[in-house]
PDB file of C-alpha atoms in Angstrom:
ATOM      1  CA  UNK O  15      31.154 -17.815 -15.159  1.00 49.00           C
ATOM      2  CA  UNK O  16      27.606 -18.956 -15.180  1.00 56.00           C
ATOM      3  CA  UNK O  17      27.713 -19.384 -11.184  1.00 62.00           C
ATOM      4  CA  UNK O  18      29.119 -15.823 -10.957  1.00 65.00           C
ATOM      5  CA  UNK O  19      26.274 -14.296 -13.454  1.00 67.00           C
ATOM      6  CA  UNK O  20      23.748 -15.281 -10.885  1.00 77.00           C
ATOM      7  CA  UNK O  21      24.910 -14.990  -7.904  1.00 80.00           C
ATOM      8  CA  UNK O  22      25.366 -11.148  -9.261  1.00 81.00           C
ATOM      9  CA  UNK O  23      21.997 -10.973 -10.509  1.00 82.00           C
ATOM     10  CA  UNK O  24      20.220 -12.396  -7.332  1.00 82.00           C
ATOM     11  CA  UNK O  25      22.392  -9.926  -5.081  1.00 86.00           C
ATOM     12  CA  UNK O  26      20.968  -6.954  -7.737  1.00 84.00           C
ATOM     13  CA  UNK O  27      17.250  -8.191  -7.417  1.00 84.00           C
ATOM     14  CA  UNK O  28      17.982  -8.058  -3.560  1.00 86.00           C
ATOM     15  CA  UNK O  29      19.327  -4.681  -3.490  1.00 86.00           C
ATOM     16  CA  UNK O  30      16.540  -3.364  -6.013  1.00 83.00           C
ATOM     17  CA  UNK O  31      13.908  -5.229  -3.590  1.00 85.00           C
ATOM     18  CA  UNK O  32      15.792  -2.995  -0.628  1.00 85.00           C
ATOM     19  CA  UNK O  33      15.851   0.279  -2.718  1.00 84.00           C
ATOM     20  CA  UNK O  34      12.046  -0.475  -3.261  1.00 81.00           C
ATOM     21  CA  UNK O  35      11.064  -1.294   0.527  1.00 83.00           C
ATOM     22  CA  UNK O  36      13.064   1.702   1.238  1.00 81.00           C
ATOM     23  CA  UNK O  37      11.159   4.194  -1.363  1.00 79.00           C
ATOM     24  CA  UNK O  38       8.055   2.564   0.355  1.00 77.00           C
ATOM     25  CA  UNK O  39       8.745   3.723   3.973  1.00 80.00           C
ATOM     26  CA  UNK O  40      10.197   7.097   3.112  1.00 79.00           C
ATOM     27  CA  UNK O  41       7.295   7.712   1.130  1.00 76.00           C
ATOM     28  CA  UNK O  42       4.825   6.343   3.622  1.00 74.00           C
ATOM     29  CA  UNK O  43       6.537   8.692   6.335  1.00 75.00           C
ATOM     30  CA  UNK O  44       6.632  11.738   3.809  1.00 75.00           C
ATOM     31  CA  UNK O  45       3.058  11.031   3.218  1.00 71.00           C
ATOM     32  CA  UNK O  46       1.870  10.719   6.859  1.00 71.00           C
ATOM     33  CA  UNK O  47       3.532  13.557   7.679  1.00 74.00           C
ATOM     34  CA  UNK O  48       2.087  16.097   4.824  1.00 72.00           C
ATOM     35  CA  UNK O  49      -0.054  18.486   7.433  1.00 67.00           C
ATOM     36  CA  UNK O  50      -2.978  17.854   4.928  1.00 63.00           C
ATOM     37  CA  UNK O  51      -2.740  14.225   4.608  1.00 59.00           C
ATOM     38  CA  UNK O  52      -5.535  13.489   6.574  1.00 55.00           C
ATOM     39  CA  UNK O  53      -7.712  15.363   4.853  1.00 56.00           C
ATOM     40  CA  UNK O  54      -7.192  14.774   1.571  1.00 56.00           C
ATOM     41  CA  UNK O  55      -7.289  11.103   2.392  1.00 54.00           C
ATOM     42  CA  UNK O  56     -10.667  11.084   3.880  1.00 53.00           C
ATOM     43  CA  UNK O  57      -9.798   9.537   7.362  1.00 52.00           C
ATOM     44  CA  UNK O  58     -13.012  10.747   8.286  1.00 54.00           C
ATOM     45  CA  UNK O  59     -14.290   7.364   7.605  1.00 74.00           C
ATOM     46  CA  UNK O  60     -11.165   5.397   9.506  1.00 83.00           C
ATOM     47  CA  UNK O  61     -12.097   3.648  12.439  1.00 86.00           C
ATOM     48  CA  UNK O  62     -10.409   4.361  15.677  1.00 84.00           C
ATOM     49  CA  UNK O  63      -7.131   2.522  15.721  1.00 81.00           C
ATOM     50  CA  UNK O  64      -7.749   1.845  19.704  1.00 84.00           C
ATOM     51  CA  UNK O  65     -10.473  -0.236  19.110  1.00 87.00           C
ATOM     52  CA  UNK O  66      -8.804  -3.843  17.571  1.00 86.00           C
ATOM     53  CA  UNK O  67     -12.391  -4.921  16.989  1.00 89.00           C
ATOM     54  CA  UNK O  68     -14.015  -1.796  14.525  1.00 88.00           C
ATOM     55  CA  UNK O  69     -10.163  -2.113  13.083  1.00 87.00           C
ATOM     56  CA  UNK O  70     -10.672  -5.927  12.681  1.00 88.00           C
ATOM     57  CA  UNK O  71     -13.751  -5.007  10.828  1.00 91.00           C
ATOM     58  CA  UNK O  72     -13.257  -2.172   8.912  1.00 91.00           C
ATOM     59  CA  UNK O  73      -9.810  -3.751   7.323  1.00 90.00           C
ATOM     60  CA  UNK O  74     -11.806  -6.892   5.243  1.00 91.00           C
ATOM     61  CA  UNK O  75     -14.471  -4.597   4.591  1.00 92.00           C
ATOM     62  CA  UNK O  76     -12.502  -1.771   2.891  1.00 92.00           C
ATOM     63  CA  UNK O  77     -10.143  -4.569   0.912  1.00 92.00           C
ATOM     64  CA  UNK O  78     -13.286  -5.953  -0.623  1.00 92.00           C
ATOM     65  CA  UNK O  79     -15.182  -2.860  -1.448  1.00 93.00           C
ATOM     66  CA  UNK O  80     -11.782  -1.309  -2.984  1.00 92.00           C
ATOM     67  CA  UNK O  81     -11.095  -4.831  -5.333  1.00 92.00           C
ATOM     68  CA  UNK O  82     -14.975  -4.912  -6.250  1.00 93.00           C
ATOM     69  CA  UNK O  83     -14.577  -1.027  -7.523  1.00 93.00           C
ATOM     70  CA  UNK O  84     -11.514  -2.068  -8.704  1.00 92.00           C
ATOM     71  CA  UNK O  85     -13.127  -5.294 -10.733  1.00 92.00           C
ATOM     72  CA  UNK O  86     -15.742  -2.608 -12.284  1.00 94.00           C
ATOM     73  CA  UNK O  87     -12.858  -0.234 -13.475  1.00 91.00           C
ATOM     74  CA  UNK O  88     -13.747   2.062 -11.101  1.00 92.00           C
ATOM     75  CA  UNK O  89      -9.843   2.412 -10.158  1.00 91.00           C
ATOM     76  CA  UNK O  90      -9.714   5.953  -8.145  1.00 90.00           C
ATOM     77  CA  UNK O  91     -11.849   5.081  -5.818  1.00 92.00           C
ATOM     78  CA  UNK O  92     -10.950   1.656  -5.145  1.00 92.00           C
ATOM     79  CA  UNK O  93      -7.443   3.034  -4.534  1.00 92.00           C
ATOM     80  CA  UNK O  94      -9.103   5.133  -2.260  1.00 91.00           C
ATOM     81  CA  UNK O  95     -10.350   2.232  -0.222  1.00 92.00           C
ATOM     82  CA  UNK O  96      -7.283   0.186  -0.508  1.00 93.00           C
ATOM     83  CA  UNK O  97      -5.085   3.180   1.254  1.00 91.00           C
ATOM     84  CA  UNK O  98      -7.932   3.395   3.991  1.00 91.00           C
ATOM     85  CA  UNK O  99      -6.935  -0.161   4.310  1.00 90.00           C
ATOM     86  CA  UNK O 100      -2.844   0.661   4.323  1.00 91.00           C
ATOM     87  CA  UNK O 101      -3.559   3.583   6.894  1.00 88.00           C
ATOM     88  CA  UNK O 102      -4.829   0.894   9.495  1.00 88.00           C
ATOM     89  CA  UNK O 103      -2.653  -1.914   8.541  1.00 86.00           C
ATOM     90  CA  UNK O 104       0.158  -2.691  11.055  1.00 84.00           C
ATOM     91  CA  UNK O 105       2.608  -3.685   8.731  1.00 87.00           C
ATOM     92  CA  UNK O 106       2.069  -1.472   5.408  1.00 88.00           C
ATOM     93  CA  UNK O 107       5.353  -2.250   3.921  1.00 89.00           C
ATOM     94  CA  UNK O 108       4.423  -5.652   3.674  1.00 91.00           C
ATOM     95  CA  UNK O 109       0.884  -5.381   2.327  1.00 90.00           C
ATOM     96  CA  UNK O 110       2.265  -2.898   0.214  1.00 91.00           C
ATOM     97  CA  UNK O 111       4.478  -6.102  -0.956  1.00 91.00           C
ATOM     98  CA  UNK O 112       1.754  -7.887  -1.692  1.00 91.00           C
ATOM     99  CA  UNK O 113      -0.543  -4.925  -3.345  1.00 92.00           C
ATOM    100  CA  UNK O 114       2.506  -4.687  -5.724  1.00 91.00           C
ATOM    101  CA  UNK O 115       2.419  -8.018  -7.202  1.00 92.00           C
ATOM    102  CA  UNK O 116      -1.480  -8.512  -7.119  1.00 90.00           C
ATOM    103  CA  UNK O 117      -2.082  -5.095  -8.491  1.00 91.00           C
ATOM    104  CA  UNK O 118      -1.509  -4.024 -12.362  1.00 91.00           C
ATOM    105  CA  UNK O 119       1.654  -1.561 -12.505  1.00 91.00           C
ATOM    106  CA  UNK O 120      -0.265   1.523 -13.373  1.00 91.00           C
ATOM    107  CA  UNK O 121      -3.185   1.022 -10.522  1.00 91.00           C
ATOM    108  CA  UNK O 122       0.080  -0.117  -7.749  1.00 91.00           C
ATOM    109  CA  UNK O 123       1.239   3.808  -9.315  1.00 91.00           C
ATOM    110  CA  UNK O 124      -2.228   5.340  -8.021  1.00 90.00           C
ATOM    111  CA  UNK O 125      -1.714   3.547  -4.820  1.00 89.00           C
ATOM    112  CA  UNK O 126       1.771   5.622  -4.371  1.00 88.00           C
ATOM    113  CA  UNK O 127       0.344   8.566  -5.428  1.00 85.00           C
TER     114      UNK O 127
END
């Protein structure tokens, strides 16, 4: 019985990590897709996802400035820097991931929002 209990509960943390990746996507594309998107976002500051090198520099830059403001309290803007850093990330799913279990829950909420 003990064997069956977790098997059970591993293949419900995998389906609720599935559901989750899934929310993440449809939101990103739901998002992205929002006609005013960009400007609410303030892409005006994005680099120019041609150029690997102003990306390459941009991305550390943004992650720092965002967890420094983030460190102070300051938490809407530093969300604001870490989704300039999502909107040039290759994989955002993944760093998304990762912002999830760095991040407290209510700050990883402002992130979705």
């Amino acid at each position: 019985v003990e064997k069956t209990v977790g098997w059970k509960s591993a293949i419900a943390a995998s389906v609720c990590r599935a559901l989750f990746i899934g929310y993440c996507i449809y939101f990103d594309h739901k998002r992205r897709s929002d006609p005013s998107f960009k400007n609410r976002a303030g892409f005006s500051n994005l680099p120019n996802l041609k150029d690997a090198e102003a990306v390459q520099k941009f991305f550390p830059e943004e992650t720092q400035l965002g967890e420094e403001l983030l460190a102070q309290g300051e938490y809407e803007k530093g969300v604001d820097h870490l989704t300039n850093v999502i909107a040039v990330c290759g994989q955002p799913q993944q760093l998304l991931q990762v912002l999830q279990q760095t991040l407290p829950p209510p700050v990883f909420q402002m992130l979705l929002t």
